[in-house]
Coordinates of C-alpha atoms and ligand atoms in Angstrom, one line a residue:
X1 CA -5.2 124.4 71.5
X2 CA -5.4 121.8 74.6
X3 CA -9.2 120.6 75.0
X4 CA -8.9 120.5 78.4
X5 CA -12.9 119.4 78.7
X6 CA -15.8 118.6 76.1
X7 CA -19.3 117.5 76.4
X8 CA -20.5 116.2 73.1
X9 CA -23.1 113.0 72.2
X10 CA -24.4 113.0 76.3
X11 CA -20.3 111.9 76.5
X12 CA -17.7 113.7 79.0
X13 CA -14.3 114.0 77.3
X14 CA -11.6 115.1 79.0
X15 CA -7.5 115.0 79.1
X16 CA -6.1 112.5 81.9
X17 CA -4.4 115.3 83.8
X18 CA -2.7 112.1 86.2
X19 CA -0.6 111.5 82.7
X20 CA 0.6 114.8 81.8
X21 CA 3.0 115.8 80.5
X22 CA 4.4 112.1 79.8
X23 CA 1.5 111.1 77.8
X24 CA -2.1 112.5 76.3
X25 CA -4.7 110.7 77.2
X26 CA -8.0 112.1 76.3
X27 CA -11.0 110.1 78.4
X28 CA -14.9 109.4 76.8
X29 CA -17.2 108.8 79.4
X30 CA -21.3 108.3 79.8
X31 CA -21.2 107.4 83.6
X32 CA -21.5 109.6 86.1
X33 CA -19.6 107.6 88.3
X34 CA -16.8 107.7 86.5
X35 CA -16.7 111.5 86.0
X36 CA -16.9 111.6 89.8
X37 CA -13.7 109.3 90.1
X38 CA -12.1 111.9 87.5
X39 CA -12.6 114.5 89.9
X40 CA -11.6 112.5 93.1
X41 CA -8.5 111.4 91.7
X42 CA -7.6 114.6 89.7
X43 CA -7.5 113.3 86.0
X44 CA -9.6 116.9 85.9
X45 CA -8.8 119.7 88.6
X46 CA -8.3 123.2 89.4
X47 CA -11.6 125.1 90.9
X48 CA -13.7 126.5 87.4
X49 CA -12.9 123.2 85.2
X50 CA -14.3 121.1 88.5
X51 CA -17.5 123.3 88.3
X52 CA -17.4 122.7 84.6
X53 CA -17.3 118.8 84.6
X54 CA -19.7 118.8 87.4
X55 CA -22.2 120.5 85.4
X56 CA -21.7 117.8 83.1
X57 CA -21.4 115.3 85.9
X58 CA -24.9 116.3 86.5
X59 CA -26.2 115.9 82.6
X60 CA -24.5 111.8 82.5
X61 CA -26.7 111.2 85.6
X62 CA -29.8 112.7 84.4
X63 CA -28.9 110.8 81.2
X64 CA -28.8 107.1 82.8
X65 CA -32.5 107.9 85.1
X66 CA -35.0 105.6 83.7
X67 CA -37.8 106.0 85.9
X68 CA -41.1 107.4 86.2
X69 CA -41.1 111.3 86.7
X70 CA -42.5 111.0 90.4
X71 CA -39.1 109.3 91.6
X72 CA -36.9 111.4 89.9
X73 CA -36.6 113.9 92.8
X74 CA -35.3 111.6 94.8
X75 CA -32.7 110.4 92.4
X76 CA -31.9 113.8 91.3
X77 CA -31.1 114.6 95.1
X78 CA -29.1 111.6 95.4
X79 CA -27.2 112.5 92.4
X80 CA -26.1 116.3 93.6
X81 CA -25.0 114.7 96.8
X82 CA -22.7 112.3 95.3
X83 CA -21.1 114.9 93.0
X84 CA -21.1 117.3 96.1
X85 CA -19.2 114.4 98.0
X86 CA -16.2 114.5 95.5
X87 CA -13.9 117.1 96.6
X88 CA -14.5 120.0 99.4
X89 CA -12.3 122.7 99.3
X90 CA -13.6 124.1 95.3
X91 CA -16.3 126.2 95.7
X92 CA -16.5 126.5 92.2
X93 CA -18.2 122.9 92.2
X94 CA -21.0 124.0 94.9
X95 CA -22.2 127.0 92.6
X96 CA -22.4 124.6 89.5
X97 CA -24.7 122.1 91.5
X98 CA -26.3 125.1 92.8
X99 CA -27.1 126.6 89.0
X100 CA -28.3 123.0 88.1
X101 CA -30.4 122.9 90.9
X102 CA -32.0 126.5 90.6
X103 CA -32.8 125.2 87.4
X104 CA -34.6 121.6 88.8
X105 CA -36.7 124.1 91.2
X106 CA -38.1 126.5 88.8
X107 CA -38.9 124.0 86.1
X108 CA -39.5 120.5 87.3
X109 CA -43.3 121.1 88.1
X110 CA -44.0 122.7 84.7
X111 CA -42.2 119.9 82.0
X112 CA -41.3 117.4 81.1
X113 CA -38.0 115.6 82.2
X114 CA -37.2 115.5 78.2
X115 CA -37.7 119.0 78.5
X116 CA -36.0 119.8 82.2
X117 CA -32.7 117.8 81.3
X118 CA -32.9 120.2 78.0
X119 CA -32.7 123.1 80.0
X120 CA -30.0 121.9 82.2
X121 CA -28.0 120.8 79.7
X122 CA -28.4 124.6 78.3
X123 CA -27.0 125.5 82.0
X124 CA -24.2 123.5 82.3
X125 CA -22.8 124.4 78.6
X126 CA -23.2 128.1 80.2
X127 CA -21.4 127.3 83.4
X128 CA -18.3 126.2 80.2
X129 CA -18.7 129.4 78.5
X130 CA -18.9 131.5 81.2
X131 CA -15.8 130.1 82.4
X132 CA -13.6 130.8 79.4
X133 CA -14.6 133.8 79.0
X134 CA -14.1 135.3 82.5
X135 CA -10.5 133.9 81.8
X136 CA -10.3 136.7 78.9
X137 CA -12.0 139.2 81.6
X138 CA -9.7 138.1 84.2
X139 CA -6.5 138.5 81.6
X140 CA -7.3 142.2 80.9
X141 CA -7.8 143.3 84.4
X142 CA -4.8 141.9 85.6
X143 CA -2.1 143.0 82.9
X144 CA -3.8 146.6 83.9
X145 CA -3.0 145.7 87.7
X146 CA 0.2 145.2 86.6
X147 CA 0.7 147.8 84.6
X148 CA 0.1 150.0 87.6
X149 CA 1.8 148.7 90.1
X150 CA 5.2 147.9 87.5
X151 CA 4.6 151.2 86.0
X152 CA 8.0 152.4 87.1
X153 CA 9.9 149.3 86.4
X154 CA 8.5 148.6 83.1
X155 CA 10.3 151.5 82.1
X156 CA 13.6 149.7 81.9
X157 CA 13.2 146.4 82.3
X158 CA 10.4 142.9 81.9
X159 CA 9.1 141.2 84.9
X160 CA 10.1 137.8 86.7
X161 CA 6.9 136.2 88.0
X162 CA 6.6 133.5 90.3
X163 CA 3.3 130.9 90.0
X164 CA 2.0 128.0 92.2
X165 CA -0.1 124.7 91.4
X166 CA -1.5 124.9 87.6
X167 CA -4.0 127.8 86.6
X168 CA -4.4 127.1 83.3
X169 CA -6.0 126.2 80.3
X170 CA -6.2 123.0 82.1
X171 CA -7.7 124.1 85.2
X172 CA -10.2 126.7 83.4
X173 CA -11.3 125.9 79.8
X174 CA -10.3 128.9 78.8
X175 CA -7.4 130.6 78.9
X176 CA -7.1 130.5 83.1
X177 CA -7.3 132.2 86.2
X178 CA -3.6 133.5 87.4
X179 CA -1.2 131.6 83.9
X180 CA -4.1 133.6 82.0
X181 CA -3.1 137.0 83.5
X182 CA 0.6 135.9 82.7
X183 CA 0.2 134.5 79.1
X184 CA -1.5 138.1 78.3
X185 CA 1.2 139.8 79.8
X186 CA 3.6 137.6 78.6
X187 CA 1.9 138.6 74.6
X188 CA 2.5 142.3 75.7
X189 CA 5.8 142.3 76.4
X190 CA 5.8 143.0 80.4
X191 CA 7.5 139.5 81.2
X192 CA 11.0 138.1 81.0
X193 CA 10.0 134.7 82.7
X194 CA 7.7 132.4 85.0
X195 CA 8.6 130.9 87.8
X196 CA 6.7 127.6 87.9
X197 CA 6.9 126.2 91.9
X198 CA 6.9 122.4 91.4
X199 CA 3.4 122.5 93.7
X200 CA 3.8 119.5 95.9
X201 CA 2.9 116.3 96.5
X202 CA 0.9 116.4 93.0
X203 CA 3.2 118.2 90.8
X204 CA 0.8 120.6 89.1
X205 CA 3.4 123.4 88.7
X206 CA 6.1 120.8 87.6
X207 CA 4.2 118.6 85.7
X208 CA 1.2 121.2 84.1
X209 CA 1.8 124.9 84.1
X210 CA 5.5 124.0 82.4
X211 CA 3.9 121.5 79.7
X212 CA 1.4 124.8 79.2
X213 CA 3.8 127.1 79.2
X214 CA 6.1 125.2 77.0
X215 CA 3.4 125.3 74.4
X216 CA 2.3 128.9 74.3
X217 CA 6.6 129.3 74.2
X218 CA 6.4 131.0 77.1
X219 CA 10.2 131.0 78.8
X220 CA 9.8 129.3 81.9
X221 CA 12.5 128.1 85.1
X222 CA 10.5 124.9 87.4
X223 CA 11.4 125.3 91.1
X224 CA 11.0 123.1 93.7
X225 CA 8.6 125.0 96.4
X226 CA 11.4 125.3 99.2
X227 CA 12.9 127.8 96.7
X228 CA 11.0 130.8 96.1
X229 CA 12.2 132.7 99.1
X230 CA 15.9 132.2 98.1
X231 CA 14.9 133.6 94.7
X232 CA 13.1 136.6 96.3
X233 CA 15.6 137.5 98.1
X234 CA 18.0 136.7 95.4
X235 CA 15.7 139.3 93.1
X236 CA 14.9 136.6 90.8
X237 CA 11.4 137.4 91.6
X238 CA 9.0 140.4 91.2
X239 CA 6.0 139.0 92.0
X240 CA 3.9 136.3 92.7
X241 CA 0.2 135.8 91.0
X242 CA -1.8 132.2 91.8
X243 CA -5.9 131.2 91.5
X244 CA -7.9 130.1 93.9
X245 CA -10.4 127.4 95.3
X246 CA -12.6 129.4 97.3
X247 CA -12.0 133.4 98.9
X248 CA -14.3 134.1 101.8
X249 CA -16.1 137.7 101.8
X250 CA -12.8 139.2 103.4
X251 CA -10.4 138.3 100.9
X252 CA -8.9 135.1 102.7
X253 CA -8.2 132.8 100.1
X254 CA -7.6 128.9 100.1
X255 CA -5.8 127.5 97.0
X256 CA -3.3 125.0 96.5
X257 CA -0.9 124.1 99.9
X258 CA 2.4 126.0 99.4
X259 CA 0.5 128.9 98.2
X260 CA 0.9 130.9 101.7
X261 CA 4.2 130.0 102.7
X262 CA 5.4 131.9 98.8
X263 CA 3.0 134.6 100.4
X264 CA 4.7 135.0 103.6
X265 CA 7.8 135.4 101.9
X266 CA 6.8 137.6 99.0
X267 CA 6.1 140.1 102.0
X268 CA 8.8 139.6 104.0
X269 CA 10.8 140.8 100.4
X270 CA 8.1 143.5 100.2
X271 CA 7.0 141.9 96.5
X272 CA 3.4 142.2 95.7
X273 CA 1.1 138.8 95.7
X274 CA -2.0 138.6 93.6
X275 CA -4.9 136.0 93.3
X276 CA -6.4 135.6 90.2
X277 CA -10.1 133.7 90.1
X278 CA -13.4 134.2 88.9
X279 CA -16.6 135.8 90.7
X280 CA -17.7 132.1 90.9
X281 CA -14.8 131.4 93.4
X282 CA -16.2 133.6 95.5
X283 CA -17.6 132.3 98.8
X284 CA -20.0 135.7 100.4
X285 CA -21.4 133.2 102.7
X286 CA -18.4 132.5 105.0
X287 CA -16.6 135.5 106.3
X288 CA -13.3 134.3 106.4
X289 CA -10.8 131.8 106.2
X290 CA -11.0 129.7 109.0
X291 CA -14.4 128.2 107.3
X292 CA -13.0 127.0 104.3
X293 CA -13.1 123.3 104.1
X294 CA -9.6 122.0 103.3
X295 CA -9.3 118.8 101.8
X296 CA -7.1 116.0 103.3
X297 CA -5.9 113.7 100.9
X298 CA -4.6 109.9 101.2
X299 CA -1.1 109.7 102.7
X300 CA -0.2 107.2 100.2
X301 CA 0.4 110.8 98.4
X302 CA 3.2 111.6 100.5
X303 CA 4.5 108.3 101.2
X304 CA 5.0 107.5 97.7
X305 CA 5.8 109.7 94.1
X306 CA 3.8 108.3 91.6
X307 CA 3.3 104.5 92.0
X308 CA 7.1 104.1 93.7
X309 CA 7.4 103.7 97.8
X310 CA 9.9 106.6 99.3
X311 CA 8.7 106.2 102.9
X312 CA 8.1 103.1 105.7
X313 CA 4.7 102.4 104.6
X314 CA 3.6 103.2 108.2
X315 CA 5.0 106.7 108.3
X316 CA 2.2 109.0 109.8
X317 CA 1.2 112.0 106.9
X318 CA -0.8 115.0 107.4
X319 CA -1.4 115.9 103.9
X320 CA -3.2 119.1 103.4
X321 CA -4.5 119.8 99.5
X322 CA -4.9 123.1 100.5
X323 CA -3.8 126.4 102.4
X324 CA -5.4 129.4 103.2
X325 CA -3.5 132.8 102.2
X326 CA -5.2 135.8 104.5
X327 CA -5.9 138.6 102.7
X328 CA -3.7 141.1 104.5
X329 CA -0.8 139.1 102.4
X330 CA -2.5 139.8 99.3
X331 CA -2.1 143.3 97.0
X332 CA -5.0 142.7 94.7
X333 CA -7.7 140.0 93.7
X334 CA -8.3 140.2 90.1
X335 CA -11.8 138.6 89.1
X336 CA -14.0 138.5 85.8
X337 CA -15.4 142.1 86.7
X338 CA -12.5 143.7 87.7
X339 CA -9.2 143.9 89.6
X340 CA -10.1 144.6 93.8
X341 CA -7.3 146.0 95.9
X342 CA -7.8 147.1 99.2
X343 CA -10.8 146.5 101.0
X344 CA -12.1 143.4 100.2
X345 CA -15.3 143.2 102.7
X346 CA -17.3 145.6 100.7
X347 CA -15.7 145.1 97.6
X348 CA -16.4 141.9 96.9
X349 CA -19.7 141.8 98.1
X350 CA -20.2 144.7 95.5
X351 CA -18.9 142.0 93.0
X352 CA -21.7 139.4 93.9
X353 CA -24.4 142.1 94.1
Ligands
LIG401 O1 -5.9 120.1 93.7 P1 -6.0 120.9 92.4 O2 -5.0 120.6 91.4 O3 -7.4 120.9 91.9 O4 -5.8 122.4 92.9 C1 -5.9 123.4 92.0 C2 -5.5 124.7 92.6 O5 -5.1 124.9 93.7 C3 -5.6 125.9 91.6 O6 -4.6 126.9 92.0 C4 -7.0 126.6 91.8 O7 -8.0 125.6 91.6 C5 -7.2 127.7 90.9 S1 -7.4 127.0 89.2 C6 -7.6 128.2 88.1

């Protein structure tokens, strides 16, 4: 089982994700600072396991505050906006600094900090748990999607699914958002093979969801991103499922760049698209898409692949972590609480209610 995160002995563990699948690394940390730097730099990633470690982010710098109880406000609102600062676009990590700070407001005035950092710590280990088990949630609703929609298919034949970015056990905790839907359907027999899309400039796909997939023995086939048209059209493909970083309340939904463009196609060949994320990816507050924040990341990115130069150093880069699918491309949202298809504006509000 890959121990994607742990919090044990006021210590953050966690597997380099930068090193995979060339070498396990597993990380112990006490400081704060350097569970922020995890984050920024992706040794952890992927929306729920970002609100998980910031959660626990949260507990290391409650952990290193030795002052007097009147100037721990202060520090405690320094310390949410320097996790806050770490990445954008994951909503995922908002709602886990929002829980720990619900939790600061109702009981700072009435304990202790002993007894405070003792409830928070209760929250963030929930913030975990919750997370893997909305994967199981996630897992059954979407195999039933599919079901459906394959019904007539199934009959004869499995199912060719295409994936982007990593959406896994080492994105989640648990079993994971999108590769969770697909490892259950995989152990019920509806699929012949993933499609892993390589999931540039990072390599998630390429480098995570195959290492994942290789050890669940899950046949998989790693394509670089340009491909997954050819293969549609091709029939290589029958559909395409991926997670999210944050859906606005009418279904628009950011997750890793290259995610659209594999949606545009998958219509064009008429093949349904899902999204697979938990409730807690859910953004009500922003209507749609064009308020997601998308985070721009350091050209060096681009410019090199890993540690070697491929470019002129001054090469101008736009390099977008993110893309924003709208929801007219997508046949179904599958969350914790169920699968949504159709109209997402009342829907998912019904989900948050
Ligand atoms: O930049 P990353 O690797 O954090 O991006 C991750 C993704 O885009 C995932 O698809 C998304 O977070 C859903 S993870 C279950």
């Amino acid at each position: 089982m890959i121990d994607a995160v742990s919090f044990e002995n006021n210590t953050l563990g966690y597997l380099d994700q930068r090193l995979l699948p060339l070498k396990e690394e597993y990380v112990r940390t006490k400081s704060y600072q350097d569970a922020i730097g995890a984050i920024k730099t992706l040794a952890v990633r992927g929306a729920p396991l970002i609100g998980i470690v910031a959660g626990y982010t949260v507990m290391l710098g409650l952990n290193s505050f030795d002052g007097e109880k009147e100037t721990f406000p202060d520090y405690f609102k320094k310390l949410i906006a320097e996790v806050e600062a770490s990445r954008p676009t994951a909503v995922n990590l908002f709602f886990a600094t929002a829980r720990m700070k619900e939790v600061y407001d109702t009981h700072y005035a009435s304990s202790s900090l002993e007894e405070l950092f003792g409830k928070m710590l209760v929250a963030a280990r929930k913030i975990h748990n919750d997370e893997i088990a909305n994967c199981d949630n996630m897992a059954r609703h979407g195999v039933e999607l599919i079901r459906q929609d394959f019904a007539e298919i199934l009959k004869t034949r499995k199912l060719n699914v295409l994936t982007h970015c990593n959406t896994g056990t080492l994105a989640t905790g648990g079993s994971g958002t999108a590769l969770g839907v697909i490892k259950h359907a995989w152990n019920e027999g509806l699929i012949e093979k993933v499609i892993t899309a390589e999931s540039r400039p990072l390599l998630q796909g390429l480098r995570l969801t195959a290492w994942e997939l290789e050890q669940e023995n899950i046949p998989f086939l790693s394509i670089s991103d340009s491909s997954s048209a050819f293969l549609m059209q091709k029939g290589m493909i029958d559909f395409g499922i991926v997670g999210a970083d944050r859906i606005a309340a009418n279904g628009d939904t950011a997750n890793k760049i290259g995610t659209f463009a594999h949606a545009v196609s998958a219509e064009r060949h008429g093949l349904p698209y899902y999204i697979a994320a938990p409730v807690s990816t859910i953004d009500i507050s922003i209507s749609d898409g064009t308020q997601i924040p998308i985070e721009e990341r350091d050209a060096d990115e681009l410019r090199t692949i890993f540690g070697t130069q491929v470019a002129m150093p001054s090469t101008p880069v736009l390099n977008y972590a993110f893309d924003v699918t709208p929801a007219e491309y997508i046949r179904g949202i599958v969350t914790d609480k169920k699968a949504v298809v159709g109209n997402y504006v009342s829907e998912l509000q019904k989900l948050i209610d």
